[in-house]
Amino acid sequence: MNDAASKKQPGLLMVVSAPSGAGKTSICREILRLFPNVRFSVSCTTRPPRPGEVNGKDYDFISAGEFRERIARGEFVEWVENYGQLYGTPKETMNAFLKQGYDLILDIEPRGAKALREHDLRGISIFILPPSFSHLKSRMSLRGESAAVMERRLKSSLDEIREALWYDYIIFNEKLEEAVDRFRAIYIAEKSRRDLLTERIEAFFNAALS
Ligand code: 5GP
């Protein structure tokens, strides 16, 4: 998609959730690579970085103290506590991107996604699922988690998957390329909505009349 042309439209929020092991990170990474107009909303978290994670790119890794101060200053559009760690979407970066016409991927869990619906934001929600429960289980065991951790994660994954029922779109990630294709199709269709394009249509007619 033409970067400059699409920037004239207001930015679109794409909230993406998935149980762990569904392949969400790989799909989002590919979408970000394919569409320069799509940016990633970097959340703040108090959890320590995992190997390979980059501060400011994957997350802003901050202390619990700083996180609490930022909550008190109303700096998060939504925030949650997850596995004893805090995660939140900073309001300022999100609004700055949207104002500039960028579209944003928010990789957040369902409670955050629900909280965002309370705000009057233009957006869609996408839930990514593994093709079956056995896939979820085997992908988790590939991560080398201990049995106790795996059991806890599987239970919370199932609770999370129930939430998929109120998302706008669901993508079963059987094959990465197909899942990316579906995400692309959703994105392109959403960017083609008439209500998003009224300004551009007006500009078209203004040019014709001048
Ligand atoms: P992880 O620690 O594995 O990176 O993320 C754990 C969960 O927190 C994932 O489901 C992820 O989508 C979610 N998450 C990450 N950032 C945010 C955020 O800013 N807000 C909310 N509500 N969830 C988040």
PDB file of C-alpha atoms and ligand atoms in Angstrom:
ATOM      1  CA  MET A   1       0.000   0.000   0.000  1.00  0.00           C
ATOM      2  CA  ASN A   2       1.207   3.514  -0.799  1.00  0.00           C
ATOM      3  CA  ASP A   3       2.583   4.956   2.431  1.00  0.00           C
ATOM      4  CA  ALA A   4       1.939   8.638   1.725  1.00  0.00           C
ATOM      5  CA  ALA A   5      -1.569   8.088   0.361  1.00  0.00           C
ATOM      6  CA  SER A   6      -2.724   5.909   3.224  1.00  0.00           C
ATOM      7  CA  LYS A   7      -1.362   8.421   5.757  1.00  0.00           C
ATOM      8  CA  LYS A   8      -4.224  10.779   4.825  1.00  0.00           C
ATOM      9  CA  GLN A   9      -6.642   8.380   6.492  1.00  0.00           C
ATOM     10  CA  PRO A  10      -6.982   8.423  10.251  1.00  0.00           C
ATOM     11  CA  GLY A  11      -4.955   5.667  11.899  1.00  0.00           C
ATOM     12  CA  LEU A  12      -6.515   2.291  12.577  1.00  0.00           C
ATOM     13  CA  LEU A  13      -5.982   0.442  15.859  1.00  0.00           C
ATOM     14  CA  MET A  14      -5.550  -3.293  15.531  1.00  0.00           C
ATOM     15  CA  VAL A  15      -5.753  -5.054  18.854  1.00  0.00           C
ATOM     16  CA  VAL A  16      -4.231  -8.512  18.573  1.00  0.00           C
ATOM     17  CA  SER A  17      -4.540 -11.184  21.251  1.00  0.00           C
ATOM     18  CA  ALA A  18      -3.619 -14.846  21.391  1.00  0.00           C
ATOM     19  CA  PRO A  19      -2.823 -17.551  23.891  1.00  0.00           C
ATOM     20  CA  SER A  20       0.915 -18.050  24.197  1.00  0.00           C
ATOM     21  CA  GLY A  21       2.226 -20.438  21.582  1.00  0.00           C
ATOM     22  CA  ALA A  22      -0.282 -19.435  18.894  1.00  0.00           C
ATOM     23  CA  GLY A  23       2.342 -17.708  16.749  1.00  0.00           C
ATOM     24  CA  LYS A  24       1.112 -14.144  17.259  1.00  0.00           C
ATOM     25  CA  THR A  25       4.580 -12.586  17.379  1.00  0.00           C
ATOM     26  CA  SER A  26       5.668 -14.084  14.031  1.00  0.00           C
ATOM     27  CA  ILE A  27       2.442 -12.971  12.321  1.00  0.00           C
ATOM     28  CA  CYS A  28       2.650  -9.419  13.670  1.00  0.00           C
ATOM     29  CA  ARG A  29       6.325  -9.170  12.753  1.00  0.00           C
ATOM     30  CA  GLU A  30       5.521 -10.099   9.152  1.00  0.00           C
ATOM     31  CA  ILE A  31       2.661  -7.572   8.955  1.00  0.00           C
ATOM     32  CA  LEU A  32       4.973  -4.853  10.295  1.00  0.00           C
ATOM     33  CA  ARG A  33       7.545  -5.779   7.653  1.00  0.00           C
ATOM     34  CA  LEU A  34       4.985  -5.766   4.826  1.00  0.00           C
ATOM     35  CA  PHE A  35       3.237  -2.495   5.698  1.00  0.00           C
ATOM     36  CA  PRO A  36       5.424   0.516   6.548  1.00  0.00           C
ATOM     37  CA  ASN A  37       2.320   2.380   7.622  1.00  0.00           C
ATOM     38  CA  VAL A  38       1.706  -0.121  10.394  1.00  0.00           C
ATOM     39  CA  ARG A  39       3.574   0.472  13.648  1.00  0.00           C
ATOM     40  CA  PHE A  40       3.844  -1.534  16.830  1.00  0.00           C
ATOM     41  CA  SER A  41       2.547  -0.026  20.050  1.00  0.00           C
ATOM     42  CA  VAL A  42       5.390  -0.626  22.511  1.00  0.00           C
ATOM     43  CA  SER A  43       3.901  -1.403  25.912  1.00  0.00           C
ATOM     44  CA  CYS A  44       5.474  -0.759  29.274  1.00  0.00           C
ATOM     45  CA  THR A  45       6.078  -3.733  31.509  1.00  0.00           C
ATOM     46  CA  THR A  46       7.643  -4.504  34.860  1.00  0.00           C
ATOM     47  CA  ARG A  47       8.650  -8.023  33.833  1.00  0.00           C
ATOM     48  CA  PRO A  48      12.344  -8.545  33.109  1.00  0.00           C
ATOM     49  CA  PRO A  49      13.415  -8.766  29.453  1.00  0.00           C
ATOM     50  CA  ARG A  50      13.742 -12.241  27.946  1.00  0.00           C
ATOM     51  CA  PRO A  51      16.869 -13.113  25.968  1.00  0.00           C
ATOM     52  CA  GLY A  52      16.843 -11.242  22.660  1.00  0.00           C
ATOM     53  CA  GLU A  53      14.235  -8.681  23.718  1.00  0.00           C
ATOM     54  CA  VAL A  54      15.201  -5.069  23.125  1.00  0.00           C
ATOM     55  CA  ASN A  55      14.232  -2.226  25.451  1.00  0.00           C
ATOM     56  CA  GLY A  56      12.137   0.346  23.577  1.00  0.00           C
ATOM     57  CA  LYS A  57      11.374  -2.093  20.759  1.00  0.00           C
ATOM     58  CA  ASP A  58       9.657  -5.094  22.332  1.00  0.00           C
ATOM     59  CA  TYR A  59       8.683  -3.313  25.535  1.00  0.00           C
ATOM     60  CA  ASP A  60       9.706  -0.379  27.648  1.00  0.00           C
ATOM     61  CA  PHE A  61      11.020  -2.287  30.644  1.00  0.00           C
ATOM     62  CA  ILE A  62      10.400  -0.154  33.710  1.00  0.00           C
ATOM     63  CA  SER A  63      10.357  -0.652  37.482  1.00  0.00           C
ATOM     64  CA  ALA A  64       7.134  -1.311  39.402  1.00  0.00           C
ATOM     65  CA  GLY A  65       7.632   2.035  41.138  1.00  0.00           C
ATOM     66  CA  GLU A  66       7.792   3.946  37.875  1.00  0.00           C
ATOM     67  CA  PHE A  67       4.834   1.983  36.525  1.00  0.00           C
ATOM     68  CA  ARG A  68       2.710   2.920  39.561  1.00  0.00           C
ATOM     69  CA  GLU A  69       3.683   6.564  39.218  1.00  0.00           C
ATOM     70  CA  ARG A  70       2.680   6.516  35.585  1.00  0.00           C
ATOM     71  CA  ILE A  71      -0.672   4.926  36.463  1.00  0.00           C
ATOM     72  CA  ALA A  72      -1.245   7.720  38.994  1.00  0.00           C
ATOM     73  CA  ARG A  73      -0.445  10.319  36.325  1.00  0.00           C
ATOM     74  CA  GLY A  74      -3.020   8.676  34.039  1.00  0.00           C
ATOM     75  CA  GLU A  75      -0.441   7.872  31.397  1.00  0.00           C
ATOM     76  CA  PHE A  76      -1.872   4.486  30.367  1.00  0.00           C
ATOM     77  CA  VAL A  77      -4.856   4.066  28.114  1.00  0.00           C
ATOM     78  CA  GLU A  78      -5.214   0.628  29.711  1.00  0.00           C
ATOM     79  CA  TRP A  79      -3.091  -1.512  32.016  1.00  0.00           C
ATOM     80  CA  VAL A  80      -3.305  -4.927  33.668  1.00  0.00           C
ATOM     81  CA  GLU A  81      -1.531  -7.155  36.101  1.00  0.00           C
ATOM     82  CA  ASN A  82      -0.615 -10.462  34.497  1.00  0.00           C
ATOM     83  CA  TYR A  83       1.310 -13.268  36.257  1.00  0.00           C
ATOM     84  CA  GLY A  84       2.277 -10.738  38.935  1.00  0.00           C
ATOM     85  CA  GLN A  85       3.735  -8.283  36.415  1.00  0.00           C
ATOM     86  CA  LEU A  86       2.286  -5.006  35.164  1.00  0.00           C
ATOM     87  CA  TYR A  87       1.669  -4.285  31.482  1.00  0.00           C
ATOM     88  CA  GLY A  88       0.260  -1.084  30.016  1.00  0.00           C
ATOM     89  CA  THR A  89      -0.295   0.828  26.801  1.00  0.00           C
ATOM     90  CA  PRO A  90       1.111   4.368  26.978  1.00  0.00           C
ATOM     91  CA  LYS A  91      -1.473   6.915  25.878  1.00  0.00           C
ATOM     92  CA  GLU A  92       0.933   9.435  24.456  1.00  0.00           C
ATOM     93  CA  THR A  93       2.753   7.238  21.941  1.00  0.00           C
ATOM     94  CA  MET A  94      -0.493   5.659  20.834  1.00  0.00           C
ATOM     95  CA  ASN A  95      -2.180   9.000  20.191  1.00  0.00           C
ATOM     96  CA  ALA A  96       0.896  10.451  18.474  1.00  0.00           C
ATOM     97  CA  PHE A  97       1.021   7.582  15.983  1.00  0.00           C
ATOM     98  CA  LEU A  98      -2.711   7.659  15.301  1.00  0.00           C
ATOM     99  CA  LYS A  99      -2.686  11.420  14.788  1.00  0.00           C
ATOM    100  CA  GLN A 100       0.059  11.072  12.200  1.00  0.00           C
ATOM    101  CA  GLY A 101      -2.094   8.572  10.339  1.00  0.00           C
ATOM    102  CA  TYR A 102      -0.143   5.462  11.237  1.00  0.00           C
ATOM    103  CA  ASP A 103      -2.000   2.242  11.906  1.00  0.00           C
ATOM    104  CA  LEU A 104      -1.095   0.482  15.103  1.00  0.00           C
ATOM    105  CA  ILE A 105      -0.807  -3.104  16.239  1.00  0.00           C
ATOM    106  CA  LEU A 106      -1.447  -3.505  19.955  1.00  0.00           C
ATOM    107  CA  ASP A 107      -0.328  -6.877  21.228  1.00  0.00           C
ATOM    108  CA  ILE A 108      -2.396  -6.993  24.405  1.00  0.00           C
ATOM    109  CA  GLU A 109      -4.403  -9.547  26.358  1.00  0.00           C
ATOM    110  CA  PRO A 110      -8.234  -9.607  26.413  1.00  0.00           C
ATOM    111  CA  ARG A 111      -8.775  -7.521  29.570  1.00  0.00           C
ATOM    112  CA  GLY A 112      -6.794  -4.701  27.987  1.00  0.00           C
ATOM    113  CA  ALA A 113      -8.617  -5.200  24.697  1.00  0.00           C
ATOM    114  CA  LYS A 114     -11.941  -4.920  26.508  1.00  0.00           C
ATOM    115  CA  ALA A 115     -10.840  -1.775  28.347  1.00  0.00           C
ATOM    116  CA  LEU A 116      -9.893  -0.180  25.021  1.00  0.00           C
ATOM    117  CA  ARG A 117     -13.404  -0.754  23.707  1.00  0.00           C
ATOM    118  CA  GLU A 118     -14.658   1.677  26.348  1.00  0.00           C
ATOM    119  CA  HIS A 119     -12.667   4.426  24.644  1.00  0.00           C
ATOM    120  CA  ASP A 120     -14.012   5.947  21.505  1.00  0.00           C
ATOM    121  CA  LEU A 121     -11.231   4.714  19.255  1.00  0.00           C
ATOM    122  CA  ARG A 122     -11.411   3.553  15.685  1.00  0.00           C
ATOM    123  CA  GLY A 123     -10.254   0.009  15.793  1.00  0.00           C
ATOM    124  CA  ILE A 124     -10.675  -3.676  15.238  1.00  0.00           C
ATOM    125  CA  SER A 125      -9.760  -6.709  17.284  1.00  0.00           C
ATOM    126  CA  ILE A 126      -8.174  -9.898  16.026  1.00  0.00           C
ATOM    127  CA  PHE A 127      -7.739 -13.121  17.968  1.00  0.00           C
ATOM    128  CA  ILE A 128      -5.115 -15.592  16.799  1.00  0.00           C
ATOM    129  CA  LEU A 129      -5.615 -19.254  17.623  1.00  0.00           C
ATOM    130  CA  PRO A 130      -3.614 -22.401  17.052  1.00  0.00           C
ATOM    131  CA  PRO A 131      -5.468 -24.895  14.815  1.00  0.00           C
ATOM    132  CA  SER A 132      -6.349 -27.175  17.742  1.00  0.00           C
ATOM    133  CA  PHE A 133      -5.837 -27.767  21.425  1.00  0.00           C
ATOM    134  CA  SER A 134      -3.188 -30.422  20.752  1.00  0.00           C
ATOM    135  CA  HIS A 135      -1.196 -27.911  18.677  1.00  0.00           C
ATOM    136  CA  LEU A 136      -1.316 -25.469  21.567  1.00  0.00           C
ATOM    137  CA  LYS A 137      -0.088 -28.146  23.936  1.00  0.00           C
ATOM    138  CA  SER A 138       2.751 -29.312  21.740  1.00  0.00           C
ATOM    139  CA  ARG A 139       3.888 -25.754  20.895  1.00  0.00           C
ATOM    140  CA  MET A 140       4.034 -25.042  24.602  1.00  0.00           C
ATOM    141  CA  SER A 141       6.074 -28.129  25.325  1.00  0.00           C
ATOM    142  CA  LEU A 142       8.473 -27.123  22.527  1.00  0.00           C
ATOM    143  CA  ARG A 143       9.215 -24.015  24.546  1.00  0.00           C
ATOM    144  CA  GLY A 144      10.696 -26.293  27.177  1.00  0.00           C
ATOM    145  CA  GLU A 145       8.474 -25.150  30.007  1.00  0.00           C
ATOM    146  CA  SER A 146       8.348 -27.331  33.125  1.00  0.00           C
ATOM    147  CA  ALA A 147       5.202 -29.479  33.615  1.00  0.00           C
ATOM    148  CA  ALA A 148       3.866 -27.214  36.369  1.00  0.00           C
ATOM    149  CA  VAL A 149       4.409 -24.028  34.341  1.00  0.00           C
ATOM    150  CA  MET A 150       2.883 -25.692  31.285  1.00  0.00           C
ATOM    151  CA  GLU A 151      -0.221 -26.742  33.180  1.00  0.00           C
ATOM    152  CA  ARG A 152      -0.712 -23.244  34.580  1.00  0.00           C
ATOM    153  CA  ARG A 153      -0.206 -21.692  31.148  1.00  0.00           C
ATOM    154  CA  LEU A 154      -2.578 -24.174  29.466  1.00  0.00           C
ATOM    155  CA  LYS A 155      -5.310 -23.366  31.959  1.00  0.00           C
ATOM    156  CA  SER A 156      -4.910 -19.652  31.514  1.00  0.00           C
ATOM    157  CA  SER A 157      -4.744 -20.133  27.711  1.00  0.00           C
ATOM    158  CA  LEU A 158      -8.124 -21.867  27.808  1.00  0.00           C
ATOM    159  CA  ASP A 159      -9.590 -19.036  29.871  1.00  0.00           C
ATOM    160  CA  GLU A 160      -8.137 -16.595  27.352  1.00  0.00           C
ATOM    161  CA  ILE A 161      -9.440 -18.521  24.327  1.00  0.00           C
ATOM    162  CA  ARG A 162     -13.006 -18.180  25.632  1.00  0.00           C
ATOM    163  CA  GLU A 163     -12.558 -14.439  25.161  1.00  0.00           C
ATOM    164  CA  ALA A 164     -12.025 -14.944  21.413  1.00  0.00           C
ATOM    165  CA  LEU A 165     -15.814 -15.046  21.049  1.00  0.00           C
ATOM    166  CA  TRP A 166     -16.222 -11.270  21.261  1.00  0.00           C
ATOM    167  CA  TYR A 167     -13.321 -10.305  18.967  1.00  0.00           C
ATOM    168  CA  ASP A 168     -14.105  -8.970  15.479  1.00  0.00           C
ATOM    169  CA  TYR A 169     -11.882 -11.464  13.677  1.00  0.00           C
ATOM    170  CA  ILE A 170     -10.390 -14.864  14.398  1.00  0.00           C
ATOM    171  CA  ILE A 171      -7.390 -16.304  12.608  1.00  0.00           C
ATOM    172  CA  PHE A 172      -6.503 -19.976  13.016  1.00  0.00           C
ATOM    173  CA  ASN A 173      -2.768 -20.148  12.539  1.00  0.00           C
ATOM    174  CA  GLU A 174      -2.325 -23.437  10.701  1.00  0.00           C
ATOM    175  CA  LYS A 175       0.439 -22.152   8.429  1.00  0.00           C
ATOM    176  CA  LEU A 176       2.261 -18.893   8.989  1.00  0.00           C
ATOM    177  CA  GLU A 177       1.910 -17.650   5.362  1.00  0.00           C
ATOM    178  CA  GLU A 178      -1.837 -18.332   5.343  1.00  0.00           C
ATOM    179  CA  ALA A 179      -2.340 -16.638   8.687  1.00  0.00           C
ATOM    180  CA  VAL A 180      -0.382 -13.605   7.452  1.00  0.00           C
ATOM    181  CA  ASP A 181      -2.510 -13.571   4.283  1.00  0.00           C
ATOM    182  CA  ARG A 182      -5.650 -13.463   6.383  1.00  0.00           C
ATOM    183  CA  PHE A 183      -4.300 -10.651   8.518  1.00  0.00           C
ATOM    184  CA  ARG A 184      -3.330  -8.728   5.361  1.00  0.00           C
ATOM    185  CA  ALA A 185      -6.808  -9.262   3.936  1.00  0.00           C
ATOM    186  CA  ILE A 186      -8.427  -7.963   7.117  1.00  0.00           C
ATOM    187  CA  TYR A 187      -6.143  -4.934   7.195  1.00  0.00           C
ATOM    188  CA  ILE A 188      -6.636  -4.015   3.547  1.00  0.00           C
ATOM    189  CA  ALA A 189     -10.408  -4.433   3.778  1.00  0.00           C
ATOM    190  CA  GLU A 190     -10.569  -2.262   6.901  1.00  0.00           C
ATOM    191  CA  LYS A 191      -8.471   0.431   5.198  1.00  0.00           C
ATOM    192  CA  SER A 192     -10.881   0.388   2.262  1.00  0.00           C
ATOM    193  CA  ARG A 193     -13.934   1.277   4.334  1.00  0.00           C
ATOM    194  CA  ARG A 194     -15.836   4.188   2.928  1.00  0.00           C
ATOM    195  CA  ASP A 195     -16.071   6.030   6.225  1.00  0.00           C
ATOM    196  CA  LEU A 196     -12.279   6.036   6.447  1.00  0.00           C
ATOM    197  CA  LEU A 197     -11.921   7.446   2.976  1.00  0.00           C
ATOM    198  CA  THR A 198     -14.310  10.385   2.972  1.00  0.00           C
ATOM    199  CA  GLU A 199     -11.531  12.994   3.226  1.00  0.00           C
ATOM    200  CA  ARG A 200      -9.744  11.496   0.291  1.00  0.00           C
ATOM    201  CA  ILE A 201     -12.923  11.410  -1.773  1.00  0.00           C
ATOM    202  CA  GLU A 202     -13.569  15.051  -0.896  1.00  0.00           C
ATOM    203  CA  ALA A 203     -10.056  15.956  -2.020  1.00  0.00           C
ATOM    204  CA  PHE A 204     -10.767  14.153  -5.277  1.00  0.00           C
ATOM    205  CA  PHE A 205     -13.849  16.264  -5.946  1.00  0.00           C
ATOM    206  CA  ASN A 206     -12.232  19.475  -4.765  1.00  0.00           C
ATOM    207  CA  ALA A 207      -9.476  18.916  -7.303  1.00  0.00           C
ATOM    208  CA  ALA A 208     -12.049  18.230  -9.999  1.00  0.00           C
ATOM    209  CA  LEU A 209     -13.914  21.471  -9.197  1.00  0.00           C
ATOM    210  CA  SER A 210     -10.874  23.749  -9.008  1.00  0.00           C
TER     211      SER A 210
HETATM  212  P1  5GP B   1       4.633 -11.531  27.616  1.00  0.00           P
HETATM  213  O1  5GP B   1       5.120 -11.322  29.017  1.00  0.00           O
HETATM  214  O2  5GP B   1       4.600 -12.980  27.227  1.00  0.00           O
HETATM  215  O3  5GP B   1       5.366 -10.660  26.618  1.00  0.00           O
HETATM  216  O4  5GP B   1       3.120 -11.006  27.549  1.00  0.00           O
HETATM  217  C1  5GP B   1       2.153 -11.563  28.385  1.00  0.00           C
HETATM  218  C2  5GP B   1       0.790 -11.071  27.949  1.00  0.00           C
HETATM  219  O5  5GP B   1       0.680  -9.660  28.193  1.00  0.00           O
HETATM  220  C3  5GP B   1       0.500 -11.265  26.466  1.00  0.00           C
HETATM  221  O6  5GP B   1      -0.805 -11.823  26.362  1.00  0.00           O
HETATM  222  C4  5GP B   1       0.534  -9.871  25.891  1.00  0.00           C
HETATM  223  O7  5GP B   1      -0.349  -9.734  24.803  1.00  0.00           O
HETATM  224  C5  5GP B   1       0.058  -9.056  27.082  1.00  0.00           C
HETATM  225  N1  5GP B   1       0.443  -7.645  27.025  1.00  0.00           N
HETATM  226  C6  5GP B   1       1.595  -7.106  26.589  1.00  0.00           C
HETATM  227  N2  5GP B   1       1.563  -5.768  26.680  1.00  0.00           N
HETATM  228  C7  5GP B   1       0.345  -5.440  27.179  1.00  0.00           C
HETATM  229  C8  5GP B   1      -0.317  -4.203  27.480  1.00  0.00           C
HETATM  230  O8  5GP B   1       0.204  -3.104  27.327  1.00  0.00           O
HETATM  231  N3  5GP B   1      -1.577  -4.283  27.977  1.00  0.00           N
HETATM  232  C9  5GP B   1      -2.213  -5.476  28.183  1.00  0.00           C
HETATM  233  N4  5GP B   1      -3.456  -5.434  28.647  1.00  0.00           N
HETATM  234  N5  5GP B   1      -1.623  -6.653  27.908  1.00  0.00           N
HETATM  235  C10 5GP B   1      -0.369  -6.650  27.413  1.00  0.00           C
END
